[in-house]
Amino acid sequence: MRMGKAAIVLCLSWLSASCQAGDASISQQYIESNIERLEAAIVRCDSKAAENGMPDSDVFDLLRQYEYEEVRVFLITRSAAMANECQKPHLTDLAYTIGMLEASTAYAEVEDLISSVKPLMYGKET
């Protein structure tokens, strides 16, 4: 899960940096700033998750009542749901921006950037 997030951050950073090489249009600058905000949200959400302490022993006692595989699936799902909830406003904003740009005449200017970002945004995890 973290490996996928790291890949998204690296790819988005690379795309954002590569677009800054020339004179970027307003559309490009706008989508790049949205990508940067999403990158920052991913890092912030990961840091927030890492700061969480260990749960109380009562929680462990409760989890011991269930099969190992059920607990593992629950914890992975819960972690993904919390990360999704933390990143949702930024992901939604970027998705809205992409939709608006696709419908506009400025789409040709940012088509390569959008086509590179969309698989990362709308992959299996999201």
PDB file of C-alpha atoms in Angstrom:
ATOM      1  CA  MET A   1       0.000   0.000   0.000  1.00  0.00           C
ATOM      2  CA  ARG A   2       2.745   2.443   0.972  1.00  0.00           C
ATOM      3  CA  MET A   3       4.758   1.346  -2.040  1.00  0.00           C
ATOM      4  CA  GLY A   4       1.862   2.368  -4.307  1.00  0.00           C
ATOM      5  CA  LYS A   5       1.598   5.730  -2.579  1.00  0.00           C
ATOM      6  CA  ALA A   6       5.320   6.265  -2.918  1.00  0.00           C
ATOM      7  CA  ALA A   7       5.067   5.448  -6.620  1.00  0.00           C
ATOM      8  CA  ILE A   8       2.234   7.943  -7.025  1.00  0.00           C
ATOM      9  CA  VAL A   9       4.204  10.662  -5.233  1.00  0.00           C
ATOM     10  CA  LEU A  10       7.333   9.999  -7.315  1.00  0.00           C
ATOM     11  CA  CYS A  11       5.446   9.889 -10.612  1.00  0.00           C
ATOM     12  CA  LEU A  12       3.431  12.982  -9.830  1.00  0.00           C
ATOM     13  CA  SER A  13       6.585  14.825  -8.765  1.00  0.00           C
ATOM     14  CA  TRP A  14       8.342  13.808 -11.959  1.00  0.00           C
ATOM     15  CA  LEU A  15       5.386  14.875 -14.090  1.00  0.00           C
ATOM     16  CA  SER A  16       5.060  18.160 -12.272  1.00  0.00           C
ATOM     17  CA  ALA A  17       8.768  18.917 -12.592  1.00  0.00           C
ATOM     18  CA  SER A  18       8.882  17.966 -16.264  1.00  0.00           C
ATOM     19  CA  CYS A  19       6.027  20.332 -17.031  1.00  0.00           C
ATOM     20  CA  GLN A  20       7.818  23.215 -15.374  1.00  0.00           C
ATOM     21  CA  ALA A  21      10.679  23.016 -17.865  1.00  0.00           C
ATOM     22  CA  GLY A  22       9.075  25.335 -20.422  1.00  0.00           C
ATOM     23  CA  ASP A  23       6.561  28.136 -20.372  1.00  0.00           C
ATOM     24  CA  ALA A  24       3.561  26.466 -18.810  1.00  0.00           C
ATOM     25  CA  SER A  25       0.115  27.679 -19.652  1.00  0.00           C
ATOM     26  CA  ILE A  26      -2.377  28.651 -16.962  1.00  0.00           C
ATOM     27  CA  SER A  27      -4.089  25.269 -17.355  1.00  0.00           C
ATOM     28  CA  GLN A  28      -0.830  23.442 -16.819  1.00  0.00           C
ATOM     29  CA  GLN A  29       0.062  25.569 -13.826  1.00  0.00           C
ATOM     30  CA  TYR A  30      -3.374  25.014 -12.320  1.00  0.00           C
ATOM     31  CA  ILE A  31      -3.280  21.234 -12.674  1.00  0.00           C
ATOM     32  CA  GLU A  32       0.323  21.131 -11.471  1.00  0.00           C
ATOM     33  CA  SER A  33      -0.641  23.010  -8.317  1.00  0.00           C
ATOM     34  CA  ASN A  34      -3.473  20.522  -7.744  1.00  0.00           C
ATOM     35  CA  ILE A  35      -1.029  17.646  -8.191  1.00  0.00           C
ATOM     36  CA  GLU A  36       1.360  19.256  -5.718  1.00  0.00           C
ATOM     37  CA  ARG A  37      -1.463  19.643  -3.176  1.00  0.00           C
ATOM     38  CA  LEU A  38      -2.364  15.965  -3.605  1.00  0.00           C
ATOM     39  CA  GLU A  39       1.289  14.980  -3.165  1.00  0.00           C
ATOM     40  CA  ALA A  40       1.473  17.026   0.022  1.00  0.00           C
ATOM     41  CA  ALA A  41      -1.759  15.434   1.264  1.00  0.00           C
ATOM     42  CA  ILE A  42      -0.384  11.930   0.660  1.00  0.00           C
ATOM     43  CA  VAL A  43       2.769  12.748   2.615  1.00  0.00           C
ATOM     44  CA  ARG A  44       0.790  14.437   5.385  1.00  0.00           C
ATOM     45  CA  CYS A  45      -1.649  11.516   5.661  1.00  0.00           C
ATOM     46  CA  ASP A  46       1.192   9.000   5.785  1.00  0.00           C
ATOM     47  CA  SER A  47       2.897  11.032   8.514  1.00  0.00           C
ATOM     48  CA  LYS A  48      -0.341  11.259  10.447  1.00  0.00           C
ATOM     49  CA  ALA A  49      -0.810   7.480  10.220  1.00  0.00           C
ATOM     50  CA  ALA A  50       2.788   6.863  11.326  1.00  0.00           C
ATOM     51  CA  GLU A  51       2.285   9.090  14.383  1.00  0.00           C
ATOM     52  CA  ASN A  52      -0.597   6.996  15.666  1.00  0.00           C
ATOM     53  CA  GLY A  53       0.449   5.093  18.760  1.00  0.00           C
ATOM     54  CA  MET A  54      -0.241   1.510  19.623  1.00  0.00           C
ATOM     55  CA  PRO A  55      -3.822   0.732  20.586  1.00  0.00           C
ATOM     56  CA  ASP A  56      -4.795  -0.207  24.130  1.00  0.00           C
ATOM     57  CA  SER A  57      -4.522  -3.806  25.267  1.00  0.00           C
ATOM     58  CA  ASP A  58      -8.335  -3.963  25.213  1.00  0.00           C
ATOM     59  CA  VAL A  59      -8.238  -3.580  21.437  1.00  0.00           C
ATOM     60  CA  PHE A  60      -5.732  -6.414  21.119  1.00  0.00           C
ATOM     61  CA  ASP A  61      -7.886  -8.607  23.351  1.00  0.00           C
ATOM     62  CA  LEU A  62     -10.880  -7.884  21.157  1.00  0.00           C
ATOM     63  CA  LEU A  63      -8.957  -8.663  17.962  1.00  0.00           C
ATOM     64  CA  ARG A  64      -7.700 -11.972  19.387  1.00  0.00           C
ATOM     65  CA  GLN A  65     -11.284 -13.232  19.302  1.00  0.00           C
ATOM     66  CA  TYR A  66     -11.132 -13.369  15.501  1.00  0.00           C
ATOM     67  CA  GLU A  67      -9.158 -15.418  13.018  1.00  0.00           C
ATOM     68  CA  TYR A  68      -5.788 -13.999  12.009  1.00  0.00           C
ATOM     69  CA  GLU A  69      -6.756 -13.577   8.345  1.00  0.00           C
ATOM     70  CA  GLU A  70      -9.963 -11.709   9.248  1.00  0.00           C
ATOM     71  CA  VAL A  71      -8.026  -9.316  11.488  1.00  0.00           C
ATOM     72  CA  ARG A  72      -5.362  -8.787   8.823  1.00  0.00           C
ATOM     73  CA  VAL A  73      -7.961  -7.990   6.141  1.00  0.00           C
ATOM     74  CA  PHE A  74      -9.830  -5.688   8.526  1.00  0.00           C
ATOM     75  CA  LEU A  75      -6.697  -3.750   9.474  1.00  0.00           C
ATOM     76  CA  ILE A  76      -5.525  -3.376   5.882  1.00  0.00           C
ATOM     77  CA  THR A  77      -8.988  -2.266   4.775  1.00  0.00           C
ATOM     78  CA  ARG A  78      -9.284   0.161   7.685  1.00  0.00           C
ATOM     79  CA  SER A  79      -5.865   1.631   6.937  1.00  0.00           C
ATOM     80  CA  ALA A  80      -6.757   2.116   3.262  1.00  0.00           C
ATOM     81  CA  ALA A  81     -10.115   3.680   4.194  1.00  0.00           C
ATOM     82  CA  MET A  82      -8.457   6.127   6.602  1.00  0.00           C
ATOM     83  CA  ALA A  83      -5.858   7.103   3.992  1.00  0.00           C
ATOM     84  CA  ASN A  84      -8.609   7.543   1.407  1.00  0.00           C
ATOM     85  CA  GLU A  85     -10.637   9.711   3.774  1.00  0.00           C
ATOM     86  CA  CYS A  86      -7.598  11.860   4.541  1.00  0.00           C
ATOM     87  CA  GLN A  87      -6.728  12.355   0.862  1.00  0.00           C
ATOM     88  CA  LYS A  88     -10.279  12.529  -0.487  1.00  0.00           C
ATOM     89  CA  PRO A  89     -10.680  16.341  -0.654  1.00  0.00           C
ATOM     90  CA  HIS A  90      -7.466  16.726  -2.657  1.00  0.00           C
ATOM     91  CA  LEU A  91      -8.162  13.728  -4.882  1.00  0.00           C
ATOM     92  CA  THR A  92     -11.684  15.010  -5.539  1.00  0.00           C
ATOM     93  CA  ASP A  93     -10.350  18.476  -6.366  1.00  0.00           C
ATOM     94  CA  LEU A  94      -7.827  17.038  -8.811  1.00  0.00           C
ATOM     95  CA  ALA A  95     -10.476  14.793 -10.407  1.00  0.00           C
ATOM     96  CA  TYR A  96     -12.791  17.795 -10.796  1.00  0.00           C
ATOM     97  CA  THR A  97      -9.975  19.837 -12.333  1.00  0.00           C
ATOM     98  CA  ILE A  98      -9.174  17.056 -14.796  1.00  0.00           C
ATOM     99  CA  GLY A  99     -12.838  16.763 -15.749  1.00  0.00           C
ATOM    100  CA  MET A 100     -13.144  20.493 -16.319  1.00  0.00           C
ATOM    101  CA  LEU A 101      -9.947  20.622 -18.370  1.00  0.00           C
ATOM    102  CA  GLU A 102     -11.031  17.644 -20.488  1.00  0.00           C
ATOM    103  CA  ALA A 103     -14.217  19.505 -21.337  1.00  0.00           C
ATOM    104  CA  SER A 104     -12.410  22.737 -22.169  1.00  0.00           C
ATOM    105  CA  THR A 105     -10.441  23.954 -25.131  1.00  0.00           C
ATOM    106  CA  ALA A 106      -7.306  23.935 -22.966  1.00  0.00           C
ATOM    107  CA  TYR A 107      -7.288  20.118 -22.879  1.00  0.00           C
ATOM    108  CA  ALA A 108      -4.821  19.861 -25.764  1.00  0.00           C
ATOM    109  CA  GLU A 109      -2.246  21.787 -23.714  1.00  0.00           C
ATOM    110  CA  VAL A 110      -2.412  19.392 -20.767  1.00  0.00           C
ATOM    111  CA  GLU A 111      -3.442  16.152 -22.464  1.00  0.00           C
ATOM    112  CA  ASP A 112      -0.098  14.419 -21.871  1.00  0.00           C
ATOM    113  CA  LEU A 113      -0.024  15.421 -18.219  1.00  0.00           C
ATOM    114  CA  ILE A 114      -3.594  14.297 -17.623  1.00  0.00           C
ATOM    115  CA  SER A 115      -3.139  10.994 -19.423  1.00  0.00           C
ATOM    116  CA  SER A 116      -0.096  10.306 -17.229  1.00  0.00           C
ATOM    117  CA  VAL A 117      -1.866  11.180 -13.975  1.00  0.00           C
ATOM    118  CA  LYS A 118      -5.224   9.472 -14.555  1.00  0.00           C
ATOM    119  CA  PRO A 119      -3.985   5.856 -14.242  1.00  0.00           C
ATOM    120  CA  LEU A 120      -2.352   6.752 -10.931  1.00  0.00           C
ATOM    121  CA  MET A 121      -5.515   8.409  -9.624  1.00  0.00           C
ATOM    122  CA  TYR A 122      -8.011   5.856 -10.864  1.00  0.00           C
ATOM    123  CA  GLY A 123      -5.996   2.705 -10.321  1.00  0.00           C
ATOM    124  CA  LYS A 124      -6.986  -0.382  -8.364  1.00  0.00           C
ATOM    125  CA  GLU A 125      -6.474   1.271  -4.973  1.00  0.00           C
ATOM    126  CA  THR A 126      -8.768   4.206  -5.664  1.00  0.00           C
TER     127      THR A 126
END
